[in-house]
Every structure is written in C-alpha cells, then in structure tokens.
Short mmCIF file of C-alpha atoms in Angstrom, two decimals:
data_model
loop_
_atom_site.label_atom_id
_atom_site.label_comp_id
_atom_site.label_asym_id
_atom_site.label_seq_id
_atom_site.Cartn_x
_atom_site.Cartn_y
_atom_site.Cartn_z
CA MET A 1088 77.77 146.32 89.45
CA VAL A 1089 80.77 145.16 91.68
CA MET A 1090 84.07 144.62 89.84
CA ALA A 1091 84.56 141.00 91.05
CA ARG A 1092 88.18 140.66 90.21
CA GLU A 1093 89.15 143.92 91.95
CA THR A 1094 86.93 143.32 94.99
CA ALA A 1095 87.17 139.66 95.76
CA ALA A 1096 90.78 140.12 97.11
CA ALA A 1097 89.52 142.65 99.56
CA LEU A 1098 86.96 140.23 101.20
CA SER A 1099 87.69 139.19 104.74
CA PHE A 1100 88.75 135.60 105.40
CA ALA A 1101 85.32 134.92 107.10
CA GLN A 1102 83.51 136.25 104.04
CA ARG A 1103 85.50 134.12 101.67
CA GLU A 1104 84.88 131.03 103.93
CA ARG A 1105 81.11 131.73 103.79
CA LEU A 1106 81.15 132.13 99.97
CA ARG A 1107 83.25 128.97 99.67
CA PHE A 1108 80.62 127.18 101.75
CA VAL A 1109 77.73 128.58 99.54
CA GLU A 1110 79.50 127.35 96.32
CA SER A 1111 80.46 123.95 97.69
CA THR A 1112 76.92 123.20 98.92
CA LEU A 1113 75.49 124.51 95.58
CA PHE A 1114 77.97 122.57 93.51
CA TRP A 1115 77.69 119.21 95.23
CA GLU A 1116 74.13 119.18 96.61
CA GLY A 1117 72.37 121.39 94.11
CA ALA A 1118 70.98 123.94 96.30
CA PHE A 1119 71.45 125.93 99.58
CA THR A 1120 69.30 128.02 101.91
CA ARG A 1121 69.89 131.28 103.86
CA ALA A 1122 69.01 129.38 107.11
CA ARG A 1123 71.83 126.82 106.44
CA VAL A 1124 74.45 129.45 106.01
CA HIS A 1125 73.14 131.10 109.25
CA ASP A 1126 73.14 127.85 111.28
CA VAL A 1127 76.70 126.80 110.19
CA PHE A 1128 78.47 130.09 110.76
CA GLY A 1129 76.24 131.59 113.42
CA ILE A 1130 75.90 134.97 111.66
CA SER A 1131 72.80 137.32 111.40
CA ALA A 1132 70.38 137.30 108.63
CA ASN A 1133 71.76 140.71 107.53
CA HIS A 1134 75.23 139.20 107.06
CA VAL A 1135 73.83 136.38 104.86
CA THR A 1136 71.93 138.90 102.75
CA SER A 1137 75.03 141.10 102.49
CA ASP A 1138 77.20 138.21 101.34
CA LEU A 1139 74.69 137.00 98.78
CA ARG A 1140 74.00 140.53 97.48
CA TRP A 1141 77.75 140.87 96.88
CA TYR A 1142 77.97 137.56 95.12
CA GLU A 1143 75.12 138.24 92.77
CA ASP A 1144 76.48 141.61 91.93
CA ALA A 1145 79.95 140.21 91.30
CA TYR A 1146 78.85 137.18 89.43
CA PRO A 1147 75.45 137.82 87.66
CA LYS A 1148 73.21 134.83 86.79
CA SER A 1149 75.20 132.47 89.05
CA LEU A 1150 72.43 132.17 91.69
CA VAL A 1151 68.63 131.65 91.06
CA LEU A 1152 66.12 131.91 94.01
CA ASP A 1153 63.56 129.12 94.03
CA ALA A 1154 60.93 131.19 95.87
CA ARG A 1155 58.64 128.29 96.26
CA ARG A 1156 61.05 126.01 98.07
CA ARG A 1157 62.89 128.96 99.72
CA ARG A 1158 66.29 127.93 98.46
CA TYR A 1159 68.88 128.94 95.90
CA VAL A 1160 69.95 126.82 92.85
CA ALA A 1161 72.63 127.25 90.21
CA GLY A 1162 72.10 129.81 87.69
CA PRO A 1163 73.26 129.55 83.93
CA ARG A 1164 76.62 131.11 84.59
CA PHE A 1165 77.35 129.39 87.97
CA LYS A 1166 80.87 127.99 88.47
CA PRO A 1167 82.88 127.62 91.59
CA ARG A 1168 85.14 130.69 92.20
CA PHE A 1169 85.96 130.16 95.95
CA ALA A 1170 85.26 126.39 96.23
CA SER A 1171 86.79 123.34 94.81
CA ASP A 1172 85.13 121.01 92.25
CA SER A 1173 87.54 118.25 92.94
CA PRO A 1174 85.93 114.92 93.63
CA ALA A 1175 89.15 113.73 95.29
CA GLU A 1176 89.06 116.71 97.74
CA TYR A 1177 85.30 116.26 98.54
CA LEU A 1178 85.62 112.54 99.12
CA ALA A 1179 88.78 113.09 101.30
CA LEU A 1180 86.79 115.47 103.50
CA GLN A 1181 83.86 113.00 103.71
CA LEU A 1182 86.42 110.38 104.75
CA ALA A 1183 87.94 112.62 107.30
CA TYR A 1184 84.50 113.31 108.88
CA ALA A 1185 83.56 109.62 108.92
CA GLU A 1186 86.80 108.67 110.65
CA SER A 1187 87.03 111.55 113.04
CA GLY A 1188 83.51 112.97 113.46
CA SER A 1189 85.05 116.35 113.82
CA ASP A 1190 82.75 119.32 113.31
CA LEU A 1191 85.62 121.29 111.89
CA VAL A 1192 85.17 119.39 108.67
CA VAL A 1193 81.54 120.40 108.25
CA PRO A 1194 81.86 123.85 106.84
CA LEU A 1195 84.57 122.53 104.49
CA LEU A 1196 82.05 119.98 103.15
CA GLY A 1197 79.43 122.64 102.64
CA GLY A 1198 76.76 121.46 104.90
CA GLY A 1199 75.33 121.59 108.41
CA ALA A 1200 75.07 117.85 108.52
CA PRO A 1201 77.38 115.79 106.04
CA ILE A 1202 75.63 113.09 104.05
CA ALA A 1203 75.85 109.55 105.53
CA THR A 1204 79.31 108.28 104.98
CA GLU A 1205 80.91 105.11 106.43
CA ALA A 1206 84.45 103.95 106.44
CA ILE A 1207 85.95 100.53 107.11
CA PRO A 1208 87.49 100.85 110.60
CA SER A 1209 91.17 101.56 110.74
CA PRO A 1210 93.53 100.74 113.67
CA ALA A 1211 93.84 103.62 116.24
CA HIS A 1212 96.71 105.76 115.15
CA GLY A 1213 98.51 105.19 118.46
CA ILE A 1214 100.20 108.51 118.18
CA ASP A 1215 100.95 110.34 121.38
CA ARG A 1216 99.65 113.91 121.28
CA THR A 1217 102.84 115.23 122.90
CA VAL A 1218 104.96 113.44 120.33
CA LEU A 1219 102.88 114.98 117.48
CA GLN A 1220 103.16 118.49 119.12
CA HIS A 1221 106.93 118.21 119.34
CA VAL A 1222 107.22 116.97 115.78
CA VAL A 1223 104.98 119.71 114.29
CA GLN A 1224 106.73 122.41 116.22
CA ALA A 1225 110.06 121.12 115.27
CA ILE A 1226 109.13 121.18 111.57
CA ARG A 1227 107.71 124.63 111.86
CA ASN A 1228 110.66 126.01 113.79
CA GLY A 1229 113.32 124.16 111.98
CA THR A 1230 114.58 122.53 115.15
CA GLY A 1231 114.94 118.87 116.45
CA ILE A 1232 113.43 116.39 118.86
CA ASP A 1233 114.90 113.75 121.19
CA VAL A 1234 112.63 110.60 121.33
CA VAL A 1235 112.64 107.04 122.42
CA TYR A 1236 112.12 105.08 119.20
CA HIS A 1237 110.75 101.49 118.88
CA SER A 1238 112.37 100.12 115.67
CA MET A 1239 111.23 96.83 114.16
CA ARG A 1240 114.82 96.25 113.20
CA ALA A 1241 116.20 96.49 116.73
CA ASP A 1242 116.05 94.31 119.79
CA ALA A 1243 115.00 97.19 122.17
CA PRO A 1244 113.91 100.88 122.06
CA ALA A 1245 116.59 103.39 121.91
CA ARG A 1246 116.92 107.20 122.18
CA ARG A 1247 117.74 109.09 119.07
CA THR A 1248 117.81 112.64 117.89
CA LEU A 1249 115.83 113.66 114.88
CA TRP A 1250 115.36 116.83 112.92
CA PRO A 1251 112.02 116.38 111.17
CA PHE A 1252 111.17 118.47 108.16
CA ALA A 1253 107.99 116.87 106.77
CA LEU A 1254 104.94 114.72 107.66
CA VAL A 1255 104.33 111.63 105.46
CA HIS A 1256 101.21 109.50 105.31
CA THR A 1257 101.70 106.15 103.71
CA GLY A 1258 98.07 104.98 103.57
CA LEU A 1259 98.11 103.43 107.01
CA ARG A 1260 100.72 105.11 109.18
CA TRP A 1261 101.99 108.68 109.79
CA HIS A 1262 105.68 109.21 109.56
CA ALA A 1263 108.14 112.04 109.80
CA ARG A 1264 110.91 112.44 107.34
CA ALA A 1265 113.99 113.45 109.45
CA PHE A 1266 117.78 113.61 109.68
CA ASP A 1267 118.81 110.99 112.16
CA ASP A 1268 121.77 111.84 114.34
CA ARG A 1269 122.46 108.25 115.20
CA SER A 1270 122.81 106.93 111.63
CA GLY A 1271 123.88 110.14 110.09
CA GLN A 1272 121.23 109.73 107.38
CA PHE A 1273 117.87 111.04 106.37
CA ARG A 1274 115.23 108.49 107.11
CA THR A 1275 111.48 108.07 107.51
CA PHE A 1276 110.19 107.43 111.14
CA ALA A 1277 106.84 106.24 112.23
CA LEU A 1278 105.15 108.62 114.66
CA GLN A 1279 103.34 105.74 116.36
CA ARG A 1280 106.85 104.32 117.28
CA MET A 1281 107.98 107.47 119.11
CA GLU A 1282 107.63 108.29 122.85
CA ALA A 1283 109.06 110.51 125.58
CA PRO A 1284 109.86 113.55 123.20
CA GLN A 1285 112.08 116.39 124.26
CA ALA A 1286 112.70 119.48 122.27
CA VAL A 1287 116.16 120.10 120.72
CA VAL A 1288 116.64 123.76 119.90
CA THR A 1289 119.64 123.32 117.53
CA ARG A 1290 119.35 123.33 113.82
CA SER A 1291 119.90 120.16 111.83
CA PRO A 1292 123.42 119.23 111.06
CA GLN A 1293 122.36 118.83 107.41
CA PRO A 1294 120.07 120.93 105.41
CA THR A 1295 116.93 119.33 103.86
CA THR A 1296 118.36 119.85 100.42
CA ASP A 1297 121.01 117.22 101.15
CA ASP A 1298 118.31 114.55 101.33
CA ALA A 1299 118.75 113.27 97.79
CA ALA A 1300 116.00 110.65 98.14
CA TRP A 1301 113.54 113.19 99.23
CA MET A 1302 114.62 115.80 96.56
CA THR A 1303 114.61 113.25 93.69
CA THR A 1304 111.41 112.07 92.08
CA THR A 1305 110.48 109.45 89.60
CA SER A 1306 107.51 108.41 87.56
CA VAL A 1307 106.08 105.13 88.89
CA VAL A 1308 104.18 103.49 85.99
CA VAL A 1309 101.41 101.18 87.15
CA VAL A 1310 99.43 99.08 84.58
CA PRO A 1311 96.65 96.40 84.79
CA HIS A 1312 97.78 92.86 85.51
CA PRO A 1313 98.53 91.20 82.08
CA GLY A 1314 96.44 88.30 83.06
CA LEU A 1315 93.21 90.35 83.08
CA ASN A 1316 90.91 90.22 80.02
CA GLU A 1317 90.06 93.35 78.01
CA HIS A 1318 86.97 94.13 80.01
CA GLN A 1319 88.65 93.66 83.31
CA ARG A 1320 91.59 95.87 82.22
CA LYS A 1321 89.12 98.65 81.36
CA VAL A 1322 87.46 98.28 84.77
CA VAL A 1323 90.90 98.52 86.53
CA ALA A 1324 91.94 101.46 84.36
CA ARG A 1325 88.76 103.31 85.25
CA GLU A 1326 89.17 102.46 89.04
CA PHE A 1327 92.74 103.84 89.07
CA GLY A 1328 92.06 106.78 86.73
CA MET A 1329 94.57 105.49 84.22
CA LYS A 1330 95.50 107.39 81.04
CA ALA A 1331 95.34 105.79 77.64
CA THR A 1332 98.73 105.31 75.94
CA ALA A 1333 99.92 103.56 72.91
CA ALA A 1334 101.10 100.73 75.10
CA GLY A 1335 97.90 100.56 76.96
CA PRO A 1336 96.28 102.22 80.08
CA GLU A 1337 98.78 103.57 82.72
CA TRP A 1338 98.70 105.32 85.99
CA ALA A 1339 102.01 107.19 86.31
CA PRO A 1340 102.19 109.29 89.54
CA THR A 1341 105.37 111.13 90.34
CA VAL A 1342 106.85 109.90 93.65
CA ARG A 1343 109.76 110.84 95.81
CA HIS A 1344 112.43 108.18 95.76
CA ALA A 1345 112.10 108.21 99.63
CA LEU A 1346 108.54 107.08 99.36
CA VAL A 1347 108.53 104.71 96.31
CA GLY A 1348 108.93 101.80 98.74
CA HIS A 1349 105.93 102.77 100.82
CA PHE A 1350 103.93 103.35 97.59
CA ALA A 1351 104.84 99.93 96.26
CA ARG A 1352 104.03 98.37 99.67
CA ARG A 1353 100.64 99.98 99.94
CA TYR A 1354 99.37 98.71 96.48
CA GLU A 1355 101.35 95.38 96.78
CA LEU A 1356 103.51 96.24 93.87
CA ASP A 1357 106.66 94.91 95.47
CA VAL A 1358 105.82 91.24 95.33
CA ARG A 1359 107.92 89.22 92.92
CA GLU A 1360 105.12 87.10 91.49
CA PRO A 1361 101.77 89.14 91.40
CA ARG A 1362 98.86 86.78 91.21
CA LEU A 1363 95.20 87.22 90.23
CA PRO A 1364 92.78 87.94 91.65
CA GLN A 1365 94.65 89.64 94.60
CA HIS A 1366 97.01 91.79 92.50
CA ARG A 1367 94.95 93.59 89.82
CA VAL A 1368 97.82 96.11 89.10
CA VAL A 1369 101.60 95.67 88.56
CA LEU A 1370 104.59 97.84 87.92
CA LYS A 1371 105.51 98.26 84.33
CA ASP A 1372 109.09 98.24 85.19
CA PRO A 1373 109.62 96.60 88.55
CA GLU A 1374 113.36 95.95 88.26
CA LYS A 1375 114.03 99.68 87.79
CA LEU A 1376 112.33 100.51 91.03
CA ARG A 1377 113.33 97.51 93.06
CA PRO A 1378 116.36 99.20 94.67
CA LEU A 1379 113.96 101.68 96.21
CA PHE A 1380 111.71 99.11 97.83
CA LEU A 1381 111.44 98.82 101.56
CA PRO A 1382 113.45 95.96 103.34
CA GLU A 1383 111.20 93.04 104.28
CA SER A 1384 111.61 93.77 108.02
CA SER A 1385 110.51 97.39 107.96
#
C-alpha cells in the first residue's frame, strides 16, 4: 500500500492536475469515466490506469467501479484531497467559462464539456491587451509604466507615470492599485482608461507598505434592510450567507480601506436613504465608513 502522505508530494504537476480533475468531477457530478480523463488530457489508457491505481492504493475505498455503466463513483471514504469542495470556486469557474468560453477552464471544472451555464451579458472590458501586458509585467518586476489616462475628473486625457503593485476587480471593472507620480499618492486606476503604455524600469519612489489605505483593513458589517419583515430578512440573510448574531443576521467581510468605497458602490450601500425594494441590504454603521466612500464623480 502506498504511503499517501509521503508520496503525494512526489507526484508530478501533471499527475496532480489529473487527480484534481478526477476528484472534482466525482465530487460535483457524482461519477467519472476513464475515457473522460483520456479525452481531456490526451494521455494513453496506461497513464489513466497508473493514476487510478496510485489513487486507489493511496486512498482505499475512495473509488468504486460501477462495471455495468463503466464508470467510477465515490466510495465510502471518498473526500477531495487534490480538488476543492468550495461552491464559490466551482461557480466562479462556471462563470469564467460562460463569459469567456475559454477551454482553459474546462479541466478546472472537471469535465470535457461544462454543464450549461449562462450569464447576463456584461460590457466588453475595453482593456487594451498591451496595457494589461505592461501592467502585469510591472507588477511582477516591481517596475512602473507610463500611460495616457482618461480620468472622469479631468477635462482631457493626460500622461502619468504609475507603479502598479496589485490588480483589483470591483465587480464591474478591473483596476490597478499603484503609486501615482503626478499626485504623489497611492490610488486605484481603471485599466479601461489607460492607453499608449510605455515601460518604466525604475522602482517606485515609495514602497507598497507606505500605502496605508491598502495595508489597513476594516470589518464592513452588512445587515438586512430594517424595513423587511422576518421572512424577508431570513431570505436576504440566506442569499448573502449572513451569520446569526445577538443583534441579528450580519455579513461582515474584511475589506481594505482603499476598496471600501468600491465595495459600497457595488452593493449600493453608499446611498443616504436606502429604499425598498431596491436596497435589500444596508450598512450597520454607515457614518463610520462614509469617509472611505468614493466621490460622486468617480
């Protein structure tokens, strides 16, 4: 019998990916076939046999062969060791496939053909591939970029030098958190508003650790709108995965100060008079967080 904990670390990356695929398919769909593993990874039948033999030796009673239907189902001791059992991760991958149609997502979903998934159309990102290349490379290398930036708070586009260190997705747009040479501050810049990038090989004048709004976090407590009845509050609490507390159901994610405004804008938590039925959730302490909200013109 293989000593799983000693030998799993010795598996190649390709083997671990195939076993992750096997577990993911088995966990979410209830069964997998040898042919499916072969088709997705383009490996020989002998490779599939070798992988499954190793898995059965390492984790006895995790797989059961349904000979009549020529497929494997979960055994009494099955649990994911290589794959994730997170609904959030699985659905995020389904959304990525629905929006992009990229075959790169297929092995991550655990299938040769993902289940039917549709998504409400989103606007095209409008991100220039060269801009994204420069931003990603600058983040990876710790260098900067010079871009033409179209700000909503300016009358015309202007060149500015940025030193990005992180990508940020706010629910609708992609941004880069960066030190801005023009203002001398750390700010968040929309990738869609950048063009004509040029590499800047120098390091940032200020280290990332000086970005206090990025380094500081706070708990943003979201609760059902007080105008909801008891049943409606329970429905909202269930939808948002709220935790039960003595004061009632709450969702309290930890958010960087630099992103609190974007978080509030996404869920319409920054309105001064939230009204039903549009605003089903509200901030428990809006005045505490109001200084971190985005300006109206952003």
